[in-house]
Short mmCIF file of C-alpha atoms and ligand atoms in Angstrom, two decimals:
data_model
loop_
_atom_site.label_atom_id
_atom_site.label_comp_id
_atom_site.label_asym_id
_atom_site.label_seq_id
_atom_site.Cartn_x
_atom_site.Cartn_y
_atom_site.Cartn_z
CA MET Y 21 66.33 -142.29 37.12
CA ILE Y 22 69.15 -142.11 34.58
CA GLU Y 23 69.40 -138.82 32.67
CA VAL Y 24 70.05 -139.31 28.97
CA THR Y 25 72.22 -136.37 27.96
CA GLY Y 26 73.34 -137.67 24.55
CA PHE Y 27 70.33 -136.07 22.83
CA ARG Y 28 70.51 -132.67 24.54
CA GLY Y 29 69.08 -130.01 22.20
CA LYS Y 30 67.98 -132.67 19.69
CA THR Y 31 64.55 -133.92 18.70
CA VAL Y 32 63.60 -137.53 19.46
CA GLY Y 33 60.40 -139.47 18.80
CA VAL Y 34 59.09 -142.10 21.23
CA PHE Y 35 56.52 -144.62 19.98
CA GLY Y 36 54.69 -146.94 22.38
CA LEU Y 37 54.09 -145.23 25.70
CA ALA Y 38 53.84 -147.94 28.31
CA ARG Y 39 56.58 -148.67 30.87
CA SER Y 40 59.66 -148.32 28.66
CA GLY Y 41 58.30 -145.49 26.48
CA LEU Y 42 57.31 -143.30 29.43
CA SER Y 43 60.61 -143.96 31.14
CA ALA Y 44 62.50 -142.99 27.96
CA ILE Y 45 60.56 -139.73 27.81
CA ARG Y 46 61.44 -138.88 31.43
CA SER Y 47 65.14 -139.59 30.90
CA LEU Y 48 65.34 -137.77 27.55
CA LYS Y 49 63.48 -134.73 28.90
CA ALA Y 50 65.72 -134.62 32.00
CA GLY Y 51 68.73 -134.71 29.68
CA GLY Y 52 67.47 -131.76 27.61
CA ALA Y 53 65.96 -133.38 24.50
CA SER Y 54 62.79 -132.27 22.78
CA VAL Y 55 60.43 -135.27 22.64
CA PHE Y 56 57.52 -136.14 20.36
CA ALA Y 57 55.46 -139.14 21.45
CA TRP Y 58 52.61 -141.33 20.25
CA ASP Y 59 50.67 -144.41 21.29
CA ASP Y 60 47.49 -145.80 19.80
CA LYS Y 61 45.96 -145.60 23.30
CA GLU Y 62 44.74 -142.22 24.48
CA SER Y 63 45.27 -142.96 28.19
CA THR Y 64 49.02 -143.45 27.73
CA ARG Y 65 49.27 -140.37 25.49
CA LEU Y 66 47.91 -138.31 28.38
CA MET Y 67 50.62 -139.72 30.66
CA ALA Y 68 53.29 -138.86 28.09
CA ALA Y 69 51.97 -135.32 27.84
CA GLY Y 70 52.19 -135.15 31.64
CA GLU Y 71 55.90 -136.00 31.31
CA GLY Y 72 56.40 -133.05 28.96
CA ALA Y 73 56.30 -134.82 25.57
CA MET Y 74 54.49 -133.37 22.58
CA THR Y 75 51.78 -135.91 21.72
CA GLU Y 76 50.94 -135.69 18.05
CA PRO Y 77 50.20 -138.50 15.56
CA TRP Y 78 53.58 -139.73 14.39
CA GLU Y 79 52.79 -138.94 10.75
CA ARG Y 80 52.85 -135.24 11.75
CA TRP Y 81 56.17 -135.32 13.64
CA PRO Y 82 58.95 -133.06 12.27
CA TRP Y 83 60.81 -135.98 10.68
CA ALA Y 84 63.36 -133.77 8.92
CA LYS Y 85 64.94 -132.89 12.27
CA MET Y 86 64.26 -136.18 14.09
CA SER Y 87 67.53 -137.66 15.41
CA ALA Y 88 66.16 -140.96 16.60
CA LEU Y 89 63.00 -143.00 17.02
CA VAL Y 90 62.78 -144.80 20.38
CA LEU Y 91 60.55 -147.78 19.72
CA SER Y 92 58.74 -149.81 22.37
CA PRO Y 93 60.27 -153.33 22.29
CA GLY Y 94 56.97 -155.04 21.48
CA VAL Y 95 56.43 -153.07 18.25
CA PRO Y 96 57.50 -155.10 15.16
CA LEU Y 97 60.93 -154.03 13.91
CA THR Y 98 61.59 -156.60 11.18
CA HIS Y 99 58.97 -159.40 11.24
CA PRO Y 100 56.25 -160.19 10.31
CA GLN Y 101 56.95 -156.78 8.77
CA PRO Y 102 58.32 -153.53 10.14
CA HIS Y 103 55.69 -151.26 11.66
CA ALA Y 104 54.89 -148.31 9.34
CA ILE Y 105 56.66 -145.89 11.72
CA VAL Y 106 59.87 -147.92 11.44
CA ARG Y 107 59.84 -147.69 7.65
CA HIS Y 108 59.05 -143.98 7.87
CA ALA Y 109 61.91 -143.32 10.34
CA ARG Y 110 64.40 -145.15 8.14
CA GLU Y 111 63.33 -143.20 5.07
CA ALA Y 112 63.73 -139.98 7.08
CA GLY Y 113 67.25 -141.01 8.19
CA ALA Y 114 66.38 -141.30 11.91
CA GLU Y 115 67.99 -144.22 13.73
CA VAL Y 116 65.61 -146.71 15.34
CA ILE Y 117 66.62 -147.70 18.88
CA GLY Y 118 65.11 -148.75 22.20
CA ASP Y 119 65.25 -147.57 25.80
CA VAL Y 120 68.02 -150.08 26.56
CA GLU Y 121 70.18 -148.42 23.89
CA LEU Y 122 69.66 -145.04 25.56
CA PHE Y 123 70.71 -146.66 28.85
CA ALA Y 124 73.76 -148.27 27.22
CA ARG Y 125 75.00 -145.06 25.58
CA THR Y 126 74.66 -143.20 28.88
CA ILE Y 127 76.37 -145.75 31.13
CA ARG Y 128 79.08 -146.55 28.59
CA PRO Y 129 79.22 -143.80 25.96
CA PRO Y 130 80.46 -145.03 22.55
CA GLY Y 131 84.25 -145.32 22.44
CA GLN Y 132 84.63 -145.27 26.23
CA ALA Y 133 86.76 -148.18 27.51
CA LYS Y 134 84.86 -148.68 30.79
CA SER Y 135 81.26 -148.44 31.91
CA ALA Y 136 80.32 -145.94 34.62
CA ALA Y 137 79.18 -149.09 36.47
CA PRO Y 138 79.45 -152.74 35.43
CA ILE Y 139 76.59 -154.19 33.41
CA ILE Y 140 75.49 -157.82 33.67
CA ALA Y 141 73.04 -158.75 30.92
CA VAL Y 142 70.92 -161.88 30.97
CA THR Y 143 69.11 -163.29 27.95
CA GLY Y 144 67.72 -166.66 26.79
CA THR Y 145 64.29 -168.17 26.26
CA ASN Y 146 63.49 -169.26 29.81
CA GLY Y 147 64.88 -168.54 33.26
CA LYS Y 148 65.96 -164.97 32.42
CA SER Y 149 63.98 -163.28 35.16
CA THR Y 150 64.89 -165.72 37.91
CA THR Y 151 68.58 -165.63 36.94
CA THR Y 152 68.52 -161.82 36.79
CA ALA Y 153 66.81 -161.47 40.17
CA LEU Y 154 69.09 -164.08 41.72
CA ILE Y 155 72.22 -162.26 40.53
CA GLY Y 156 70.79 -159.04 42.01
CA HIS Y 157 70.11 -160.84 45.29
CA ILE Y 158 73.65 -162.27 45.50
CA LEU Y 159 75.18 -158.85 44.76
CA GLN Y 160 73.02 -157.19 47.43
CA ALA Y 161 74.01 -159.90 49.90
CA SER Y 162 77.64 -159.04 49.12
CA GLY Y 163 77.07 -155.39 50.01
CA LEU Y 164 76.88 -154.05 46.44
CA ASP Y 165 74.19 -151.76 45.07
CA ALA Y 166 72.52 -154.08 42.54
CA GLN Y 167 70.20 -152.21 40.19
CA VAL Y 168 67.93 -154.81 38.59
CA GLY Y 169 65.75 -154.01 35.57
CA GLY Y 170 65.03 -154.41 31.86
CA ASN Y 171 62.60 -157.01 30.55
CA ILE Y 172 62.00 -158.18 34.13
CA GLY Y 173 59.64 -155.20 34.45
CA ARG Y 174 61.51 -152.12 35.65
CA PRO Y 175 62.70 -150.13 32.63
CA ALA Y 176 66.49 -149.79 32.49
CA LEU Y 177 66.31 -145.98 32.55
CA ASP Y 178 64.24 -146.02 35.76
CA LEU Y 179 67.21 -147.52 37.61
CA ALA Y 180 69.31 -145.30 39.88
CA ALA Y 181 72.21 -143.31 38.41
CA PRO Y 182 75.56 -145.08 38.89
CA GLY Y 183 77.27 -144.79 42.27
CA PRO Y 184 80.60 -146.25 43.46
CA ASN Y 185 79.08 -149.66 44.35
CA THR Y 186 76.49 -149.92 41.58
CA VAL Y 187 76.20 -152.99 39.38
CA TYR Y 188 73.44 -153.03 36.75
CA VAL Y 189 71.75 -156.37 36.21
CA LEU Y 190 69.55 -156.30 33.13
CA GLU Y 191 67.22 -158.93 31.76
CA VAL Y 192 67.30 -158.35 28.01
CA SER Y 193 64.71 -159.82 25.63
CA SER Y 194 65.38 -160.54 21.97
CA TYR Y 195 63.21 -157.50 21.13
CA GLN Y 196 65.42 -155.29 23.28
CA ILE Y 197 68.67 -156.71 21.85
CA ASP Y 198 67.42 -155.88 18.35
CA LEU Y 199 67.05 -152.27 19.48
CA ALA Y 200 70.30 -152.02 21.50
CA PRO Y 201 73.30 -152.46 19.20
CA GLY Y 202 75.43 -150.32 21.56
CA LEU Y 203 74.86 -152.36 24.72
CA VAL Y 204 78.28 -153.62 25.87
CA PRO Y 205 77.80 -155.91 28.88
CA ASP Y 206 80.71 -156.72 31.18
CA VAL Y 207 79.13 -160.10 31.77
CA ALA Y 208 76.54 -161.65 29.45
CA LEU Y 209 74.52 -164.80 30.07
CA LEU Y 210 72.54 -166.99 27.70
CA THR Y 211 70.29 -169.28 29.74
CA ASN Y 212 68.95 -171.54 26.97
CA LEU Y 213 67.16 -171.44 23.62
CA SER Y 214 63.90 -173.02 22.48
CA PRO Y 215 61.41 -171.79 19.86
CA ASP Y 216 59.77 -168.53 21.01
CA HIS Y 217 58.85 -165.21 19.37
CA ILE Y 218 59.41 -166.83 15.95
CA ASP Y 219 56.78 -164.49 14.48
CA ARG Y 220 59.02 -161.55 15.44
CA HIS Y 221 62.32 -162.99 14.20
CA GLY Y 222 61.23 -164.94 11.12
CA SER Y 223 62.75 -168.30 12.12
CA MET Y 224 64.50 -170.13 14.96
CA ALA Y 225 67.82 -169.26 13.30
CA GLY Y 226 66.86 -165.57 13.26
CA TYR Y 227 65.84 -165.71 16.93
CA ALA Y 228 69.07 -167.47 17.98
CA ALA Y 229 71.14 -164.99 15.96
CA VAL Y 230 69.62 -162.05 17.88
CA LYS Y 231 70.41 -163.70 21.22
CA GLU Y 232 73.96 -164.44 20.04
CA LYS Y 233 74.39 -160.76 19.15
CA LEU Y 234 74.28 -159.78 22.83
CA LEU Y 235 77.10 -162.20 23.66
CA LEU Y 236 79.16 -160.91 20.73
CA GLN Y 237 78.70 -157.35 21.98
CA THR Y 238 80.19 -158.24 25.41
CA ALA Y 239 83.33 -156.30 26.45
CA THR Y 240 86.53 -158.07 25.39
CA ASP Y 241 87.75 -158.08 29.01
CA GLY Y 242 84.35 -159.35 30.20
CA TYR Y 243 82.83 -162.82 30.49
CA VAL Y 244 80.10 -164.80 28.84
CA ALA Y 245 78.33 -167.78 30.42
CA VAL Y 246 76.14 -170.05 28.31
CA GLY Y 247 73.74 -172.86 29.29
CA VAL Y 248 74.85 -175.59 26.88
CA ASP Y 249 72.09 -178.15 27.42
CA ASP Y 250 70.27 -177.38 24.17
CA ALA Y 251 71.82 -177.71 20.74
CA ASP Y 252 71.39 -174.08 19.63
CA SER Y 253 73.04 -172.66 22.76
CA ALA Y 254 75.83 -175.26 22.60
CA VAL Y 255 76.68 -174.13 19.06
CA ILE Y 256 76.81 -170.50 20.20
CA TYR Y 257 79.07 -171.43 23.14
CA THR Y 258 81.47 -173.38 20.91
CA LYS Y 259 81.87 -170.37 18.61
CA LEU Y 260 82.39 -167.98 21.55
CA ALA Y 261 84.87 -170.23 23.34
CA ALA Y 262 86.96 -170.43 20.17
CA HIS Y 263 87.86 -166.74 20.37
CA ARG Y 264 87.21 -165.87 24.04
CA GLY Y 265 89.02 -168.82 25.62
CA SER Y 266 88.49 -168.93 29.37
CA ARG Y 267 86.43 -165.74 29.21
CA ALA Y 268 83.60 -167.97 27.99
CA VAL Y 269 82.21 -170.56 30.38
CA ALA Y 270 79.79 -173.42 29.74
CA VAL Y 271 77.04 -174.22 32.24
CA SER Y 272 75.18 -177.51 32.36
CA VAL Y 273 72.68 -179.41 34.47
CA GLY Y 274 73.27 -183.13 34.12
CA LYS Y 275 76.59 -183.17 32.21
CA VAL Y 276 80.01 -183.25 33.85
CA LEU Y 277 82.10 -180.53 32.20
CA GLY Y 278 85.89 -180.67 31.96
CA ARG Y 279 85.85 -176.86 32.09
CA GLY Y 280 82.78 -175.06 33.30
CA VAL Y 281 80.08 -174.87 35.96
CA PHE Y 282 77.74 -177.84 36.27
CA VAL Y 283 75.10 -179.47 38.43
CA ILE Y 284 74.80 -183.20 39.09
CA ASP Y 285 71.92 -184.44 41.28
CA GLY Y 286 71.42 -180.92 42.61
CA LYS Y 287 75.07 -180.46 43.58
CA LEU Y 288 76.87 -177.46 42.09
CA TYR Y 289 80.42 -178.03 40.80
CA ASP Y 290 83.00 -175.57 39.50
CA SER Y 291 85.70 -176.74 37.07
CA TRP Y 292 86.05 -173.41 35.25
CA ASP Y 293 89.76 -172.84 35.92
CA GLN Y 294 90.43 -175.47 38.56
CA PRO Y 295 89.90 -179.20 39.10
CA ALA Y 296 86.17 -179.82 39.66
CA ALA Y 297 85.21 -178.71 43.18
CA GLU Y 298 81.83 -179.20 44.86
CA ILE Y 299 80.44 -175.79 45.82
CA GLY Y 300 77.22 -176.80 47.56
CA ASP Y 301 73.86 -178.52 47.32
CA LEU Y 302 71.22 -176.55 45.42
CA LYS Y 303 68.46 -178.66 46.95
CA ALA Y 304 68.95 -176.46 50.02
CA ALA Y 305 67.65 -173.50 47.96
CA THR Y 306 63.97 -174.14 48.67
CA HIS Y 307 62.72 -171.28 46.49
CA LEU Y 308 64.63 -172.57 43.47
CA PRO Y 309 62.96 -175.98 42.95
CA GLY Y 310 63.60 -178.15 39.91
CA ALA Y 311 66.40 -178.74 37.41
CA HIS Y 312 65.56 -175.57 35.46
CA ASN Y 313 66.19 -173.51 38.60
CA TRP Y 314 69.47 -175.33 39.15
CA GLN Y 315 70.47 -174.06 35.71
CA ASN Y 316 69.50 -170.53 36.75
CA ALA Y 317 71.52 -170.85 39.96
CA ALA Y 318 74.55 -172.27 38.14
CA LEU Y 319 74.42 -169.39 35.64
CA ALA Y 320 74.17 -166.81 38.43
CA TYR Y 321 77.15 -168.45 40.12
CA ALA Y 322 79.11 -168.38 36.85
CA ALA Y 323 78.23 -164.71 36.33
CA LEU Y 324 79.68 -163.65 39.67
CA ARG Y 325 82.31 -166.19 40.60
CA ARG Y 326 85.28 -164.29 39.13
CA TRP Y 327 84.10 -161.01 40.63
CA LEU Y 328 83.09 -161.99 44.12
CA ARG Y 329 85.75 -164.68 44.46
CA ASP Y 330 84.00 -166.26 47.44
CA PRO Y 331 82.11 -169.34 46.24
CA ARG Y 332 80.77 -170.07 49.73
CA ALA Y 333 79.24 -166.61 50.07
CA ILE Y 334 77.64 -166.94 46.62
CA MET Y 335 76.24 -170.35 47.57
CA GLN Y 336 74.91 -169.05 50.86
CA ALA Y 337 73.12 -166.20 49.09
CA ILE Y 338 71.65 -168.65 46.55
CA THR Y 339 70.13 -170.78 49.31
CA ARG Y 340 68.55 -167.66 50.84
CA PHE Y 341 66.96 -166.43 47.60
CA PRO Y 342 63.28 -165.70 48.35
CA GLY Y 343 61.98 -166.56 44.84
CA LEU Y 344 60.03 -164.52 42.30
CA ALA Y 345 56.36 -163.85 41.79
CA HIS Y 346 54.65 -165.77 38.95
CA ARG Y 347 57.44 -168.36 38.64
CA ILE Y 348 56.41 -171.54 40.43
CA GLU Y 349 55.24 -169.21 43.21
CA ASP Y 350 53.66 -170.96 46.17
CA VAL Y 351 50.54 -168.88 46.83
CA GLY Y 352 49.04 -170.95 49.62
CA ARG Y 353 47.29 -174.12 50.56
CA ILE Y 354 43.90 -175.31 51.74
CA GLY Y 355 44.24 -178.54 53.65
CA ARG Y 356 46.26 -180.93 51.51
CA THR Y 357 45.89 -178.86 48.33
CA ARG Y 358 48.73 -176.57 47.25
CA PHE Y 359 48.21 -173.66 44.85
CA ILE Y 360 51.08 -172.69 42.55
CA ASN Y 361 51.18 -169.58 40.36
CA ASP Y 362 53.42 -170.09 37.31
CA SER Y 363 51.75 -167.47 35.12
CA LYS Y 364 55.13 -166.52 33.62
CA ALA Y 365 55.11 -169.87 31.75
CA THR Y 366 53.97 -168.38 28.44
CA ASN Y 367 55.26 -171.26 26.30
CA ALA Y 368 55.29 -175.06 26.50
CA ASP Y 369 58.98 -175.23 27.37
CA ALA Y 370 58.48 -173.00 30.43
CA ALA Y 371 55.40 -174.98 31.51
CA ALA Y 372 57.43 -178.20 31.27
CA ARG Y 373 59.73 -176.85 33.96
CA ALA Y 374 56.84 -176.48 36.42
CA LEU Y 375 55.19 -179.78 35.43
CA ALA Y 376 58.50 -181.52 36.18
CA CYS Y 377 58.39 -180.26 39.79
CA PHE Y 378 55.11 -181.89 40.88
CA SER Y 379 53.02 -185.05 40.61
CA ASP Y 380 49.20 -185.16 41.03
CA ILE Y 381 48.69 -181.93 39.13
CA PHE Y 382 45.35 -180.23 38.52
CA TRP Y 383 46.60 -178.15 35.63
CA ILE Y 384 45.17 -174.79 34.51
CA ALA Y 385 46.43 -173.99 31.02
CA GLY Y 386 45.57 -171.96 27.93
CA GLY Y 387 45.45 -168.37 26.83
CA LYS Y 388 46.72 -166.84 23.61
CA PRO Y 389 48.31 -169.78 21.81
CA LYS Y 390 51.98 -169.95 20.86
CA GLU Y 391 53.35 -171.83 17.88
CA GLY Y 392 53.80 -175.56 18.56
CA GLY Y 393 51.05 -175.83 21.21
CA ILE Y 394 51.54 -178.37 24.00
CA ALA Y 395 52.39 -181.52 22.02
CA ASP Y 396 55.94 -181.44 23.45
CA LEU Y 397 54.51 -181.74 26.97
CA GLU Y 398 53.33 -185.32 26.41
CA PRO Y 399 56.07 -186.80 28.66
CA TYR Y 400 54.42 -184.94 31.58
CA PHE Y 401 50.83 -185.97 30.87
CA ALA Y 402 51.10 -188.89 33.34
CA ARG Y 403 51.55 -186.32 36.14
CA LEU Y 404 48.24 -184.62 35.29
CA ARG Y 405 45.12 -185.64 37.18
CA LYS Y 406 43.02 -183.32 35.03
CA ALA Y 407 43.45 -180.22 32.84
CA TYR Y 408 41.27 -177.10 33.04
CA LEU Y 409 41.54 -175.16 29.81
CA ILE Y 410 40.98 -171.44 29.33
CA GLY Y 411 41.22 -168.80 26.62
CA GLU Y 412 41.81 -169.02 22.87
CA ALA Y 413 44.15 -172.03 23.11
CA ALA Y 414 41.59 -174.18 24.95
CA GLU Y 415 40.21 -176.01 21.92
CA ALA Y 416 43.60 -176.88 20.42
CA PHE Y 417 44.99 -177.95 23.81
CA GLY Y 418 41.87 -180.10 24.30
CA ARG Y 419 42.58 -181.90 21.01
CA THR Y 420 46.20 -182.61 22.06
CA LEU Y 421 45.08 -183.97 25.46
CA ALA Y 422 42.09 -185.98 24.11
CA GLY Y 423 42.20 -189.63 25.18
CA LYS Y 424 45.24 -189.04 27.37
CA VAL Y 425 44.14 -186.60 30.09
CA ASP Y 426 40.67 -185.70 31.41
CA VAL Y 427 39.82 -182.19 30.30
CA VAL Y 428 37.43 -179.51 31.56
CA GLN Y 429 36.74 -176.67 29.11
CA ALA Y 430 36.58 -173.97 31.78
CA ASP Y 431 36.81 -170.86 29.58
CA THR Y 432 37.83 -168.48 32.40
CA LEU Y 433 40.55 -168.59 35.03
CA GLU Y 434 38.00 -168.24 37.82
CA ARG Y 435 35.97 -171.24 36.66
CA ALA Y 436 39.13 -173.25 36.11
CA LEU Y 437 40.43 -172.51 39.62
CA HIS Y 438 37.19 -173.44 41.36
CA ALA Y 439 36.76 -176.64 39.33
CA ALA Y 440 40.40 -177.63 39.90
CA TYR Y 441 40.15 -177.09 43.66
CA ALA Y 442 36.83 -178.99 43.87
CA ASP Y 443 38.46 -181.99 42.14
CA ALA Y 444 41.73 -181.72 44.06
CA GLN Y 445 40.13 -181.76 47.50
CA VAL Y 446 38.15 -184.96 46.83
CA SER Y 447 41.04 -186.70 45.08
CA ASP Y 448 43.09 -189.43 46.72
CA ALA Y 449 46.37 -187.55 46.12
CA VAL Y 450 48.48 -187.01 49.23
CA GLU Y 451 49.38 -183.49 48.14
CA PRO Y 452 47.34 -182.37 45.13
CA VAL Y 453 48.70 -179.32 43.33
CA VAL Y 454 46.49 -176.80 41.55
CA LEU Y 455 48.99 -175.38 39.08
CA LEU Y 456 48.48 -172.35 36.85
CA SER Y 457 51.18 -172.85 34.22
CA PRO Y 458 49.40 -171.74 31.05
CA ALA Y 459 51.91 -172.56 28.25
CA SER Y 460 50.34 -169.58 26.44
CA ALA Y 461 50.52 -165.81 26.40
CA SER Y 462 47.93 -163.93 28.44
CA PHE Y 463 46.81 -161.18 26.09
CA ASP Y 464 43.47 -162.76 25.09
CA GLN Y 465 42.02 -162.40 28.61
CA PHE Y 466 44.52 -160.35 30.64
CA ARG Y 467 46.72 -157.26 30.37
CA ASP Y 468 49.88 -159.36 30.75
CA PHE Y 469 51.16 -162.45 32.57
CA GLU Y 470 51.54 -160.45 35.79
CA HIS Y 471 47.88 -159.46 35.71
CA ARG Y 472 46.91 -163.13 35.10
CA GLY Y 473 49.10 -164.32 38.01
CA ASP Y 474 47.89 -161.55 40.35
CA MET Y 475 44.26 -162.52 39.64
CA PHE Y 476 45.06 -166.17 40.38
CA ARG Y 477 46.82 -165.26 43.63
CA GLU Y 478 43.98 -162.98 44.74
CA MET Y 479 41.34 -165.61 44.00
CA VAL Y 480 43.31 -168.25 45.91
CA LYS Y 481 43.74 -165.86 48.86
CA ALA Y 482 39.96 -165.21 48.86
CA MET Y 483 39.31 -168.96 48.82
CA ILE Y 484 41.71 -169.47 51.73
CA GLU Y 485 40.09 -166.63 53.72
CA SER Y 486 36.63 -168.09 53.20
CA GLN Y 487 37.59 -171.45 54.77
CA THR Y 488 37.09 -172.21 58.44
CA PRO Y 489 40.44 -172.40 60.27
CA ALA Y 490 40.05 -176.18 60.63
CA VAL Y 491 39.67 -176.67 56.84
CA ARG Y 492 42.53 -174.27 56.06
CA THR Y 493 45.05 -176.39 57.92
CA ALA Y 494 43.51 -179.88 57.65
CA GLY Y 495 45.99 -182.36 56.23
CA THR Y 496 49.05 -180.17 56.84
CA ALA Y 497 51.61 -181.84 59.02
N1 UMA U 519 51.57 -149.75 20.87
C1 UMA U 519 50.99 -148.90 19.94
N2 UMA U 519 50.92 -149.34 18.65
C2 UMA U 519 51.38 -150.55 18.25
C3 UMA U 519 51.95 -151.40 19.21
C4 UMA U 519 52.02 -150.98 20.53
O1 UMA U 519 50.58 -147.81 20.27
O2 UMA U 519 51.26 -150.87 17.06
C5 UMA U 519 51.63 -149.30 22.27
C6 UMA U 519 50.62 -150.00 23.15
O3 UMA U 519 49.37 -149.37 23.13
C7 UMA U 519 51.31 -149.94 24.52
C8 UMA U 519 52.78 -149.89 24.17
O4 UMA U 519 52.89 -149.61 22.80
O5 UMA U 519 50.93 -148.78 25.22
C9 UMA U 519 53.50 -151.21 24.39
O6 UMA U 519 53.26 -151.72 25.68
P1 UMA U 519 54.17 -152.92 26.24
O7 UMA U 519 53.50 -153.46 27.44
O8 UMA U 519 54.52 -153.85 25.12
O9 UMA U 519 55.51 -152.17 26.60
P2 UMA U 519 56.21 -151.83 28.01
O10 UMA U 519 55.26 -151.66 29.13
O11 UMA U 519 57.15 -150.73 27.72
O12 UMA U 519 56.98 -153.17 28.33
C10 UMA U 519 58.25 -153.41 27.76
C11 UMA U 519 58.39 -154.94 27.61
N3 UMA U 519 57.31 -155.43 26.73
C12 UMA U 519 57.57 -156.15 25.64
O13 UMA U 519 58.68 -156.41 25.27
C13 UMA U 519 56.39 -156.62 24.86
C14 UMA U 519 58.28 -155.59 28.97
O14 UMA U 519 58.53 -156.98 28.82
C15 UMA U 519 59.33 -155.00 29.91
O15 UMA U 519 59.15 -155.56 31.20
C16 UMA U 519 59.16 -153.48 29.97
O16 UMA U 519 59.27 -152.93 28.63
C17 UMA U 519 60.26 -152.82 30.82
O17 UMA U 519 61.53 -153.00 30.26
C18 UMA U 519 57.36 -157.82 29.00
C19 UMA U 519 57.31 -158.89 27.91
O18 UMA U 519 56.24 -159.44 27.68
C20 UMA U 519 57.46 -158.56 30.32
N4 UMA U 519 58.44 -159.21 27.27
C21 UMA U 519 58.51 -160.28 26.30
C22 UMA U 519 58.78 -161.60 26.98
O19 UMA U 519 59.29 -161.62 28.11
O20 UMA U 519 58.51 -162.65 26.34
C23 UMA U 519 59.63 -160.00 25.32
#
């Protein structure tokens, strides 16, 4: 845990008491602050009280002496409109920040030239978590103490205090960037941009501007690496390269770059500050399948290449990466049928990445709909044997698929899984794939995408256990 000492003897409010809120309370209390806390849920208020916070409705907090409001990243800051507590804090003169800002001010106090330990920050619409975890894995393989957290699930302040070999690797969402104006990464990565969280940022331009902010905040002697395969990210890279020179590097999958890191047919090349050299074949990284994962691997390589200076060691660590839960996670097979958990695919763009990896797909999709639906997935419809639709998005998805793909309105994940497996096992596909890649948020039927993916994995495991050994392995070579 990282002690936040910058608010010693001061009063701070924490609103939203799930993972990041509770962690902020622990760190602030350890650093000597007096903490008021509130959440609309009673169960989390009890946990906050257990951590030593005073749990009173925020309207009754002593706003006149409140130094700061630490807001949970999911609580609206600007759009569709600021939450009432945000307006109240601003009127009272209390700054509104997040747990990542508390982390940033502790690891690199304002005005200090160097961080207590280097910070690598990863943002972008898709691929953030895999890239973050992969960077952590490469650093660990190189003997460094990689502390991996942020939006990936472990709150930044829960990470270990800095030691001589510590490197912090943070996944940072747009919500967290908005609340962390003092975060100064030593290396910052932008994976890619596609429409997401537009409700929270007003427009695509607003969303892209928040992501760009993180790159602009990067230390002047640090590096930025940007995936340039979409127009919005390419524009951001061009602007950064104009004033950062070789401290900005472009990353592409499919384009040969005169200066940058790129992937052609799965092969990773480095032409950052040297003639293009082949570094290795990413197809050997079996837990990083698909072009989108090649982008993640190329970004991780770019993030570390000037630090670790041993491209072969980086490549070797990439090929040994064990993969992440909920991202094209192989959760088992019954006979010929594979089961893949891609619950993290909460928008169409992310689902496209999984759909591109397989043919003969029995696709489970739906949940809380996101703007734009699944119309953009049409190029992948030919890969779908059937779609099993769940949750609030089911009807709209059904309309998009009508006449193009056979649809089962399954309502629940359990029904969808059983129907998909029943169809897959009698199909003529050589290797049918039952794929949960919902292209929707999970909140209509689950706590979060992890809960949705865990349920899927558990149900698949139960199905596998209930098979006779002969059925379990039939059809596997
Ligand atoms: N709450 C209220 N009143 C409100 C709104 C919320 O009381 O009006 C309370 C809720 O009751 C709840 C809490 O605030 O208790 C918010 O819970 P949360 O799950 O949103 O927050 P955390 O558990 O702290 O999770 C946050 C990130 N959540 C969001 O940004 C929405 C997690 O990212 C992150 O892993 C975690 O901090 C640790 O850093 C999740 C996420 O969905 C994975 N991120 C989005 C994404 O990836 O697209 C941005």
